[in-house]
Amino acid sequence: MAIIRDMIPAFDLFQPASVEDALALLAEHGEDAWVLAGGLDTFDWLKDRIKRPKAVVDLSGVEELTGIRDTGAGIEIGAMTPLSRVVGDPRVRADFALLREAAEHVATPQIRNQGTLGGNLSQDTRCWYYRSGWPCYRAGGNTCYASAPKAMNREHCILGRSRCVAVSPSDTAPALIALGARMVVRRAGSESIHEAQDFFIGPATDIQRMTVLRAGDLLTAVRIPEDWAGARHYYEKVRDRGSWDFALVSVAAAFRMDGDTIGDARIAVNGVAPFPVRLDSVERMVVGHAPDEALATEAGELAVAGARPLRHNDYKVPLMRNLVRRAIRSVA
Amino acid sequence: MADSLIGQGIRRVEDPVLLTGRGLFVDDVHRPGMLHAHFLRSDFAHGIIGSIDASAARAHPGVVAVYTADDLGDYWAKGPLLVPPPPIEGLVFNEATAGPLARGKVRHVGEPLAMVIAESRYVAEDAAAHIVVDVEPLPAVVDIERSLDPEAPLIHEELGTNLAARVGQSKGDYAAAAGGAHLVVKRRFTYDRGVSGAMENRGIVADWDPVSEKLTVWDTTQAPIPIRNGLARLLGLMESQVRVVAPFIGGGFGPKIMMFYPEEVLVPWIAMKLGRPVKWIEDRQESFFSTTQERGQVHEAELAVDAEGRILGVRDVFIHDTGAYDPYGLTVPINAQCTLLGPYEVPSYESEFTVVFTNKTTVTPVRGAGRQHGVFVMERLLDFAAAELGIDRVEIRRRNYVPAGSFPFNHKVLFQDFADLVYDSGDYLPALDRAVEMIGYEDFVKGGQAAARAEGRHLGMGVVSYVEGTGIGPYEGARVTVEPSGIVRVATGVGTQGQGHFTTFAQLVGDVLGVGVDRIRVTTGDTGEFNWGTGTFASRGIVVAGNACWEAARMVRAKVLALASKRWGVAESELELVDGSVRVAGDPGRSMELGRLAVEANPLRGAVTPGMEPGLEATAYFGPASGATASGVHAMIVEVDPDTAMVEILKYVVVHDCGEVVNPVIVEGQIHGGVAHGIGNAFYEQLVYDDDGQLLNASFMDYLIPTATDVPSIETAHVVTPSPLNPLGVKGVGEAGSIPTGAAFAQAVQDALGSGAPDVCEIPLSPNRLWEIMEVAARSGARPGHAEGGAS
């Protein structure tokens, strides 16, 4: 299934100037429409001719989707806000440094200038079988090549598999889950708000989507409440290459301390499942305890309970365990 | 004479053009009426071609022509065997080269099946989707160790075997040496396959002018003259009718050598046939499948030493993966076989390699070209021997170097240039001493490492030696011309892919003629400018073309001196060439710019006297009797994070001997680039093939090459032992940086893992692979401090 194509086939390009117009276009074109944000995920799909949308709705002219504003109860970040702007924003820096760190770990400065927060959250999985156009479950076929007995799957999941074993690639997703963010999703005539961890769906829910977004839907903004403003945090992304690479495993954690013990915690990991994983059980276990080495070890063990590695990704289990341990240790 | 230009670290004269985006690359070539080619390639690694129906594609609007193998008629021919096997007794070599479009069978994913010519690349790719190809898939041969299994499918049925070659070379009596040895260490080593990853992919534009009956071809080749010669032969033209231009090229690294790739052969042919210019530019994914690759080898090697660690002999049996075809002969495995001996005295050597065909992209030289495999095996064997004997790893190297007084040193095995492997010159101890000092070896082994370990940090050091055979023949030439304007033109036949030829050749010529590099224009890689030569490969540009430039400049200088001597009636010894003029020393009144002298030397009246030639121009050729041997030592300190298996390079030191240095900045640039390449091989770069021969990571998203942030600051120092084989005393440097990096990395990681860790005998070492190795250590309880075992 070698992809040896490089030229984007023809499509109709729409460049709306308002969210209303964008929603109308998405409603009109339904399944034939493709939402274009920064283009970093999109253009690979189109140049490789794996995805062949008839209509591309380019959001770059929709000014109201860009910017970071104070809502009084936190901040709201427009979905088209470039990652570099998220990184550089003083309010994000002051109160939500976990997001800043996560956003700063995305790819390269050039890509962060072009890539948007909404795009980073909505991007498709990187499974190399799927992205090479193999007719897998996710692509509408009837098999998973990545979990076949002789599959090459060092980058695939250890948790949450359901026919598909691809992982969520987003760096900002676990940080937003740890910060208790909410996603604003609009479609023509309606709006819905989703908890960050519910925004991402697994293959058990729908194998052809990574998020709740359906045809006609548009992620317009991310709201971050004050709940975790100024909280202690830990972010770490382990990748093969020290820059410009997707996470093998990443961890994002926010902590409220109560004296020497953990008062409250939210911990999420990514790169281990088809969706970013919130570690509720670990959170419950660590709250009320001092973050000593024993607790860190116990937390690490609990985090990977039930992990099922594939042929080539055993290493993700200890990697996830160790990152969770480091997260707990960080507030010791 | 002012200060010599040779040895000056002057800035590269080509950089302003490149940095301001004015360099011409093949894709910048646009011709009126130009058509675009796209190649439909095999999705299967191995299969029988039933039928190819291109009728719908031909009918697609905007398509001019579609060709399959059957449509090529008499033009379809298998490609040349570029390098025949050397005359080694008992050698077996089975030749298999590819035709321009697959006929009958496909043998690797990406093998071209059809060529679509259309008004745009978009249309060509649209139309290609309508070509119906019926291929009956066959099982693929992927694992190089299974290629010769009796049940393995045959890739080239006519050969009756998947064996491409078997070559043994030996000297001395290894069996006796091993029998009498104090210690024999045996290990199995693997070194996996990668791509060259040049920034610019391949590309070609061909334009036939029916009026002048001349064909112009812009090609991303390292060797424009052989391509010109081959195309003329294929197309039935005189060589003078074909001009091949290799303009600025974004990296060669080997695969852009004179390969006669299908696209190189077909695009000029179709341009002539259609009477319109045709362009083809390879895209990145296409490059992963269709540009040649390197590095898959598996070695079973052993080293026999005495009680003091002195080498008694080496035995090495290895398998080399040549991919689907073997057009480049045995260059890569012979480099591995010969370079294994390194800077060491090896009294007995028994080496046998087996080259096998696999259903993967063809293997030809990539920077290092097999040398790094040999270095990896030898250096690791020495490490293991040192550890078992309780000898310091630096000391064991010291004890085995070829002594300074023994050059030229003949290893008595046959090298890739068909001559004995003879080291022209070298002095290895000073380089080792310097590297050990620069890396802080003593402090590290006597306390630094242990102190770090006490803090839970796992540091390791690697110190390795290597040699690099460079600057092989046959020859290159150059023409130096003083223009009436005073500008000096230098033309040579080699191609340039970033080596800094425009600067170093200008330095060599300017030094002889007393002209600044800003007044010298160097042309490389244009057969319209220079007619004879081979190309840029084997770290040979400065050695072979450089000496030709220098010699041609000396001939021009002789003409200048003769003319000026006659003009002013003074002895040549009283003349000097300074600042673009010739003058009588100490007499400012008698001075003439070289441009004016060039005009005088080409008179409209009067005559050129017997023995003289018009103008100030000369052409010279240089062909070394054998290759010059560069050498060096790399040392690095790494830190391994036991929680994540991530490895960080904390310090990197290179002490290098490439003979006389023409431009130290360019030499350092070559070393830095080479080290970056080596780091890529050692850490990141691995082509992931599945059992069906499908390459899964054909993208820079999944096939990782080091970025600027992954390459440490590299400290370099030079040792100079001039080569006696050329007047300038230079040796090549193009591949040096990449050759020992894997060996240094493996030693450093091994050192960081600590005693009791399993042997690190493979490259690359991705974090998950390293994890697996560490896991073995942890499970065996050999290594406390491992993350699985407890806190670190």
Short mmCIF file of N, CA, C and O in Angstrom, two decimals, chain A residues 7-110:
data_model
loop_
_atom_site.label_atom_id
_atom_site.label_comp_id
_atom_site.label_asym_id
_atom_site.label_seq_id
_atom_site.Cartn_x
_atom_site.Cartn_y
_atom_site.Cartn_z
N MET A 7 0.13 14.96 -5.22
CA MET A 7 -0.63 16.11 -5.73
C MET A 7 -2.07 16.01 -5.25
O MET A 7 -2.73 14.99 -5.42
N ILE A 8 -2.54 17.10 -4.67
CA ILE A 8 -3.88 17.13 -4.14
C ILE A 8 -4.89 17.07 -5.28
O ILE A 8 -4.80 17.86 -6.22
N PRO A 9 -5.82 16.13 -5.23
CA PRO A 9 -6.85 16.12 -6.28
C PRO A 9 -7.82 17.30 -6.10
O PRO A 9 -7.86 17.93 -5.05
N ALA A 10 -8.59 17.55 -7.11
CA ALA A 10 -9.46 18.73 -7.10
C ALA A 10 -10.57 18.61 -6.06
O ALA A 10 -11.07 17.52 -5.78
N PHE A 11 -10.94 19.75 -5.45
CA PHE A 11 -12.10 19.83 -4.56
C PHE A 11 -12.64 21.25 -4.64
O PHE A 11 -11.98 22.15 -5.16
N ASP A 12 -13.85 21.44 -4.12
CA ASP A 12 -14.40 22.79 -4.02
C ASP A 12 -13.93 23.41 -2.72
O ASP A 12 -14.05 22.81 -1.65
N LEU A 13 -13.38 24.60 -2.81
CA LEU A 13 -12.86 25.28 -1.62
C LEU A 13 -13.82 26.38 -1.20
O LEU A 13 -14.20 27.23 -2.01
N PHE A 14 -14.20 26.34 0.09
CA PHE A 14 -15.05 27.39 0.66
C PHE A 14 -14.27 28.10 1.76
O PHE A 14 -13.64 27.45 2.59
N GLN A 15 -14.34 29.43 1.74
CA GLN A 15 -13.61 30.21 2.74
C GLN A 15 -14.56 31.17 3.44
O GLN A 15 -14.58 32.37 3.14
N PRO A 16 -15.36 30.65 4.37
CA PRO A 16 -16.33 31.49 5.06
C PRO A 16 -15.62 32.52 5.94
O PRO A 16 -14.49 32.31 6.36
N ALA A 17 -16.34 33.61 6.22
CA ALA A 17 -15.78 34.66 7.07
C ALA A 17 -16.44 34.69 8.44
O ALA A 17 -16.05 35.48 9.29
N SER A 18 -17.44 33.86 8.66
CA SER A 18 -18.08 33.83 9.97
C SER A 18 -18.39 32.39 10.36
O SER A 18 -18.47 31.50 9.50
N VAL A 19 -18.57 32.18 11.66
CA VAL A 19 -18.92 30.84 12.13
C VAL A 19 -20.25 30.41 11.54
O VAL A 19 -20.43 29.27 11.13
N GLU A 20 -21.21 31.37 11.49
CA GLU A 20 -22.53 31.05 10.94
C GLU A 20 -22.40 30.50 9.53
O GLU A 20 -23.01 29.47 9.18
N ASP A 21 -21.60 31.20 8.71
CA ASP A 21 -21.43 30.74 7.32
C ASP A 21 -20.74 29.37 7.28
O ASP A 21 -21.09 28.51 6.46
N ALA A 22 -19.77 29.24 8.15
CA ALA A 22 -19.05 27.95 8.18
C ALA A 22 -20.02 26.82 8.53
O ALA A 22 -20.02 25.76 7.89
N LEU A 23 -20.87 27.06 9.54
CA LEU A 23 -21.82 26.02 9.96
C LEU A 23 -22.81 25.71 8.85
O LEU A 23 -23.19 24.55 8.63
N ALA A 24 -23.22 26.76 8.13
CA ALA A 24 -24.16 26.54 7.02
C ALA A 24 -23.52 25.68 5.94
O ALA A 24 -24.15 24.77 5.39
N LEU A 25 -22.26 25.96 5.65
CA LEU A 25 -21.55 25.17 4.64
C LEU A 25 -21.40 23.71 5.09
O LEU A 25 -21.57 22.78 4.30
N LEU A 26 -21.07 23.54 6.37
CA LEU A 26 -20.90 22.17 6.88
C LEU A 26 -22.22 21.42 6.85
O LEU A 26 -22.26 20.22 6.55
N ALA A 27 -23.31 22.15 7.13
CA ALA A 27 -24.63 21.52 7.08
C ALA A 27 -24.97 21.13 5.65
O ALA A 27 -25.47 20.03 5.37
N GLU A 28 -24.66 22.03 4.74
CA GLU A 28 -25.01 21.80 3.33
C GLU A 28 -24.25 20.61 2.75
O GLU A 28 -24.80 19.78 2.04
N HIS A 29 -22.96 20.52 3.08
CA HIS A 29 -22.13 19.48 2.43
C HIS A 29 -22.03 18.19 3.23
O HIS A 29 -21.53 17.18 2.71
N GLY A 30 -22.44 18.26 4.49
CA GLY A 30 -22.52 17.02 5.28
C GLY A 30 -21.25 16.19 5.24
O GLY A 30 -20.16 16.68 5.49
N GLU A 31 -21.41 14.91 4.91
CA GLU A 31 -20.28 13.97 4.90
C GLU A 31 -19.23 14.31 3.84
O GLU A 31 -18.10 13.82 3.91
N ASP A 32 -19.60 15.12 2.87
CA ASP A 32 -18.64 15.47 1.81
C ASP A 32 -17.69 16.59 2.22
O ASP A 32 -16.76 16.91 1.49
N ALA A 33 -17.97 17.19 3.39
CA ALA A 33 -17.17 18.37 3.77
C ALA A 33 -15.98 17.98 4.63
O ALA A 33 -16.00 16.98 5.35
N TRP A 34 -14.95 18.77 4.56
CA TRP A 34 -13.73 18.58 5.35
C TRP A 34 -13.38 19.93 5.95
O TRP A 34 -13.28 20.93 5.24
N VAL A 35 -13.19 19.96 7.26
CA VAL A 35 -12.85 21.21 7.93
C VAL A 35 -11.33 21.40 7.91
O VAL A 35 -10.58 20.52 8.35
N LEU A 36 -10.90 22.53 7.37
CA LEU A 36 -9.47 22.83 7.28
C LEU A 36 -9.12 23.91 8.29
O LEU A 36 -9.63 25.03 8.25
N ALA A 37 -8.24 23.58 9.24
CA ALA A 37 -7.77 24.59 10.21
C ALA A 37 -6.35 24.98 9.80
O ALA A 37 -6.16 25.66 8.81
N GLY A 38 -5.32 24.51 10.53
CA GLY A 38 -3.95 24.87 10.17
C GLY A 38 -3.41 24.10 8.97
O GLY A 38 -2.43 24.49 8.35
N GLY A 39 -4.06 22.98 8.64
CA GLY A 39 -3.68 22.24 7.43
C GLY A 39 -2.61 21.18 7.66
O GLY A 39 -2.22 20.47 6.74
N LEU A 40 -2.11 21.07 8.89
CA LEU A 40 -0.96 20.19 9.10
C LEU A 40 -1.34 18.72 9.05
O LEU A 40 -0.54 17.89 8.65
N ASP A 41 -2.51 18.41 9.48
CA ASP A 41 -3.01 17.04 9.33
C ASP A 41 -3.68 16.90 7.96
O ASP A 41 -3.45 15.95 7.22
N THR A 42 -4.46 17.90 7.61
CA THR A 42 -5.26 17.86 6.38
C THR A 42 -4.45 17.59 5.12
O THR A 42 -4.76 16.69 4.35
N PHE A 43 -3.37 18.39 4.92
CA PHE A 43 -2.74 18.33 3.61
C PHE A 43 -2.03 17.00 3.36
O PHE A 43 -1.92 16.57 2.22
N ASP A 44 -1.56 16.35 4.42
CA ASP A 44 -1.00 15.01 4.21
C ASP A 44 -2.07 14.06 3.69
O ASP A 44 -1.86 13.31 2.75
N TRP A 45 -3.22 14.11 4.34
CA TRP A 45 -4.31 13.22 3.90
C TRP A 45 -4.68 13.50 2.45
O TRP A 45 -4.90 12.58 1.65
N LEU A 46 -4.76 14.79 2.10
CA LEU A 46 -5.21 15.12 0.74
C LEU A 46 -4.12 14.82 -0.29
O LEU A 46 -4.40 14.26 -1.36
N LYS A 47 -2.88 15.16 0.02
CA LYS A 47 -1.79 14.90 -0.94
C LYS A 47 -1.61 13.40 -1.15
O LYS A 47 -1.31 12.96 -2.25
N ASP A 48 -1.79 12.65 -0.09
CA ASP A 48 -1.66 11.20 -0.24
C ASP A 48 -2.88 10.57 -0.93
O ASP A 48 -2.89 9.38 -1.22
N ARG A 49 -3.90 11.40 -1.13
CA ARG A 49 -5.13 10.95 -1.80
C ARG A 49 -5.81 9.81 -1.04
O ARG A 49 -6.48 8.95 -1.64
N ILE A 50 -5.61 9.77 0.27
CA ILE A 50 -6.29 8.75 1.07
C ILE A 50 -7.69 9.26 1.40
O ILE A 50 -8.67 8.52 1.36
N LYS A 51 -7.80 10.52 1.78
CA LYS A 51 -9.10 11.14 2.02
C LYS A 51 -9.41 12.02 0.81
O LYS A 51 -8.55 12.78 0.37
N ARG A 52 -10.61 11.91 0.32
CA ARG A 52 -10.96 12.63 -0.92
C ARG A 52 -12.23 13.46 -0.72
O ARG A 52 -13.27 13.16 -1.30
N PRO A 53 -12.18 14.51 0.11
CA PRO A 53 -13.38 15.32 0.31
C PRO A 53 -13.76 16.08 -0.96
O PRO A 53 -12.89 16.44 -1.76
N LYS A 54 -15.07 16.29 -1.11
CA LYS A 54 -15.52 17.06 -2.28
C LYS A 54 -15.46 18.55 -1.98
O LYS A 54 -15.28 19.37 -2.86
N ALA A 55 -15.68 18.88 -0.68
CA ALA A 55 -15.72 20.29 -0.30
C ALA A 55 -14.81 20.51 0.90
O ALA A 55 -14.88 19.77 1.88
N VAL A 56 -13.93 21.50 0.79
CA VAL A 56 -13.06 21.84 1.91
C VAL A 56 -13.48 23.19 2.45
O VAL A 56 -13.59 24.17 1.69
N VAL A 57 -13.78 23.23 3.76
CA VAL A 57 -14.19 24.49 4.39
C VAL A 57 -13.00 25.01 5.19
O VAL A 57 -12.63 24.46 6.22
N ASP A 58 -12.42 26.07 4.67
CA ASP A 58 -11.20 26.65 5.23
C ASP A 58 -11.59 27.71 6.26
O ASP A 58 -12.24 28.70 5.93
N LEU A 59 -11.17 27.49 7.50
CA LEU A 59 -11.59 28.39 8.58
C LEU A 59 -10.64 29.57 8.78
O LEU A 59 -10.84 30.37 9.70
N SER A 60 -9.61 29.67 7.95
CA SER A 60 -8.58 30.68 8.25
C SER A 60 -9.11 32.11 8.19
O SER A 60 -8.52 33.02 8.76
N GLY A 61 -10.25 32.31 7.51
CA GLY A 61 -10.80 33.66 7.45
C GLY A 61 -11.85 33.96 8.52
O GLY A 61 -12.42 35.05 8.55
N VAL A 62 -12.09 33.00 9.41
CA VAL A 62 -13.12 33.20 10.44
C VAL A 62 -12.46 33.80 11.68
O VAL A 62 -11.97 33.08 12.55
N GLU A 63 -12.43 35.12 11.76
CA GLU A 63 -11.65 35.78 12.80
C GLU A 63 -12.16 35.47 14.20
O GLU A 63 -11.40 35.41 15.16
N GLU A 64 -13.48 35.29 14.34
CA GLU A 64 -14.03 35.10 15.68
C GLU A 64 -13.59 33.78 16.31
O GLU A 64 -13.80 33.57 17.50
N LEU A 65 -12.97 32.91 15.51
CA LEU A 65 -12.50 31.65 16.07
C LEU A 65 -11.08 31.75 16.65
O LEU A 65 -10.56 30.79 17.20
N THR A 66 -10.48 32.91 16.50
CA THR A 66 -9.11 33.07 16.99
C THR A 66 -9.08 34.01 18.18
O THR A 66 -9.75 35.04 18.17
N GLY A 67 -8.33 33.64 19.19
CA GLY A 67 -8.13 34.55 20.31
C GLY A 67 -8.38 33.88 21.64
O GLY A 67 -9.02 32.82 21.72
N ILE A 68 -7.87 34.51 22.67
CA ILE A 68 -8.01 33.99 24.04
C ILE A 68 -8.66 35.09 24.86
O ILE A 68 -8.16 36.22 24.88
N ARG A 69 -9.78 34.79 25.50
CA ARG A 69 -10.44 35.84 26.26
C ARG A 69 -10.81 35.34 27.65
O ARG A 69 -10.99 34.14 27.87
N ASP A 70 -10.89 36.31 28.55
CA ASP A 70 -11.26 36.02 29.93
C ASP A 70 -12.79 35.95 29.99
O ASP A 70 -13.47 36.85 29.52
N THR A 71 -13.31 34.87 30.56
CA THR A 71 -14.77 34.75 30.63
C THR A 71 -15.29 35.15 32.00
O THR A 71 -16.49 35.09 32.25
N GLY A 72 -14.40 35.55 32.90
CA GLY A 72 -14.81 35.82 34.27
C GLY A 72 -14.76 34.56 35.12
O GLY A 72 -14.47 34.60 36.31
N ALA A 73 -15.00 33.40 34.47
CA ALA A 73 -14.93 32.13 35.19
C ALA A 73 -13.81 31.27 34.64
O ALA A 73 -13.84 30.05 34.71
N GLY A 74 -12.85 31.94 34.04
CA GLY A 74 -11.76 31.20 33.41
C GLY A 74 -11.42 31.85 32.08
O GLY A 74 -11.65 33.05 31.89
N ILE A 75 -10.88 31.05 31.16
CA ILE A 75 -10.58 31.60 29.84
C ILE A 75 -11.26 30.76 28.76
O ILE A 75 -11.59 29.59 28.99
N GLU A 76 -11.43 31.41 27.62
CA GLU A 76 -11.94 30.69 26.45
C GLU A 76 -10.96 30.91 25.32
O GLU A 76 -10.59 32.04 25.01
N ILE A 77 -10.53 29.79 24.74
CA ILE A 77 -9.55 29.85 23.65
C ILE A 77 -10.26 29.44 22.36
O ILE A 77 -10.82 28.34 22.27
N GLY A 78 -10.25 30.33 21.38
CA GLY A 78 -10.88 30.02 20.09
C GLY A 78 -10.16 28.85 19.43
O GLY A 78 -8.93 28.71 19.53
N ALA A 79 -10.92 28.03 18.75
CA ALA A 79 -10.34 26.80 18.19
C ALA A 79 -9.27 27.07 17.15
O ALA A 79 -8.37 26.26 16.95
N MET A 80 -9.34 28.23 16.48
CA MET A 80 -8.35 28.54 15.45
C MET A 80 -7.14 29.30 16.00
O MET A 80 -6.29 29.76 15.23
N THR A 81 -7.04 29.41 17.30
CA THR A 81 -5.90 30.10 17.89
C THR A 81 -4.63 29.27 17.66
O THR A 81 -4.60 28.08 18.01
N PRO A 82 -3.61 29.88 17.08
CA PRO A 82 -2.38 29.12 16.85
C PRO A 82 -1.77 28.65 18.16
O PRO A 82 -1.85 29.33 19.18
N LEU A 83 -1.14 27.50 18.14
CA LEU A 83 -0.52 26.95 19.35
C LEU A 83 0.53 27.89 19.90
O LEU A 83 0.68 28.01 21.12
N SER A 84 1.24 28.59 19.03
CA SER A 84 2.27 29.50 19.52
C SER A 84 1.64 30.64 20.33
O SER A 84 2.24 31.15 21.27
N ARG A 85 0.43 30.99 19.97
CA ARG A 85 -0.24 32.05 20.72
C ARG A 85 -0.69 31.52 22.08
O ARG A 85 -0.66 32.25 23.07
N VAL A 86 -1.11 30.29 22.10
CA VAL A 86 -1.45 29.67 23.39
C VAL A 86 -0.22 29.65 24.29
O VAL A 86 -0.26 30.00 25.47
N VAL A 87 0.90 29.27 23.69
CA VAL A 87 2.15 29.18 24.45
C VAL A 87 2.55 30.55 25.01
O VAL A 87 2.99 30.68 26.15
N GLY A 88 2.35 31.58 24.20
CA GLY A 88 2.83 32.90 24.59
C GLY A 88 1.84 33.72 25.40
O GLY A 88 2.19 34.81 25.89
N ASP A 89 0.63 33.24 25.57
CA ASP A 89 -0.39 34.05 26.22
C ASP A 89 -0.08 34.24 27.72
O ASP A 89 0.13 33.25 28.44
N PRO A 90 -0.09 35.49 28.22
CA PRO A 90 0.28 35.72 29.62
C PRO A 90 -0.65 35.04 30.61
O PRO A 90 -0.22 34.53 31.64
N ARG A 91 -1.95 35.00 30.29
CA ARG A 91 -2.90 34.39 31.23
C ARG A 91 -2.69 32.86 31.28
O ARG A 91 -2.71 32.26 32.35
N VAL A 92 -2.47 32.29 30.13
CA VAL A 92 -2.18 30.85 30.09
C VAL A 92 -0.91 30.57 30.87
O VAL A 92 -0.83 29.65 31.68
N ARG A 93 0.07 31.41 30.65
CA ARG A 93 1.36 31.25 31.32
C ARG A 93 1.19 31.34 32.84
O ARG A 93 1.76 30.56 33.59
N ALA A 94 0.40 32.31 33.28
CA ALA A 94 0.27 32.56 34.72
C ALA A 94 -0.57 31.48 35.40
O ALA A 94 -0.20 30.98 36.46
N ASP A 95 -1.69 31.12 34.80
CA ASP A 95 -2.64 30.28 35.51
C ASP A 95 -2.72 28.84 35.00
O ASP A 95 -3.13 27.94 35.74
N PHE A 96 -2.40 28.65 33.74
CA PHE A 96 -2.60 27.32 33.15
C PHE A 96 -1.31 26.84 32.48
O PHE A 96 -1.29 26.47 31.31
N ALA A 97 -0.24 26.91 33.27
CA ALA A 97 1.08 26.59 32.70
C ALA A 97 1.15 25.15 32.19
O ALA A 97 1.98 24.83 31.34
N LEU A 98 0.29 24.29 32.69
CA LEU A 98 0.26 22.91 32.19
C LEU A 98 -0.08 22.90 30.70
O LEU A 98 0.55 22.19 29.91
N LEU A 99 -1.06 23.70 30.32
CA LEU A 99 -1.42 23.78 28.91
C LEU A 99 -0.29 24.40 28.10
O LEU A 99 0.03 23.95 27.00
N ARG A 100 0.31 25.42 28.69
CA ARG A 100 1.41 26.07 27.97
C ARG A 100 2.52 25.04 27.69
O ARG A 100 3.03 24.95 26.57
N GLU A 101 2.85 24.26 28.69
CA GLU A 101 3.93 23.29 28.50
C GLU A 101 3.56 22.25 27.45
O GLU A 101 4.36 21.90 26.59
N ALA A 102 2.33 21.78 27.53
CA ALA A 102 1.89 20.77 26.56
C ALA A 102 1.92 21.34 25.14
O ALA A 102 2.41 20.70 24.21
N ALA A 103 1.40 22.56 25.01
CA ALA A 103 1.35 23.18 23.67
C ALA A 103 2.76 23.42 23.14
O ALA A 103 3.01 23.32 21.95
N GLU A 104 3.67 23.72 24.05
CA GLU A 104 5.04 23.99 23.63
C GLU A 104 5.75 22.71 23.19
O GLU A 104 6.78 22.78 22.52
N HIS A 105 5.23 21.58 23.59
CA HIS A 105 5.85 20.31 23.18
C HIS A 105 5.33 19.82 21.83
O HIS A 105 5.74 18.76 21.36
N VAL A 106 4.42 20.53 21.23
CA VAL A 106 3.92 20.12 19.92
C VAL A 106 4.98 20.43 18.87
O VAL A 106 5.44 21.58 18.77
N ALA A 107 5.42 19.44 18.15
CA ALA A 107 6.22 19.58 16.93
C ALA A 107 7.31 20.63 17.03
O ALA A 107 8.21 20.53 17.86
N THR A 108 7.23 21.64 16.17
CA THR A 108 8.31 22.63 16.02
C THR A 108 7.72 24.03 16.09
O THR A 108 6.50 24.20 15.95
N PRO A 109 8.56 25.06 16.26
CA PRO A 109 8.03 26.43 16.27
C PRO A 109 7.22 26.75 15.00
O PRO A 109 6.16 27.38 15.09
N GLN A 110 7.69 26.30 13.86
CA GLN A 110 6.96 26.60 12.62
C GLN A 110 5.56 25.97 12.66
O GLN A 110 4.57 26.59 12.26
#
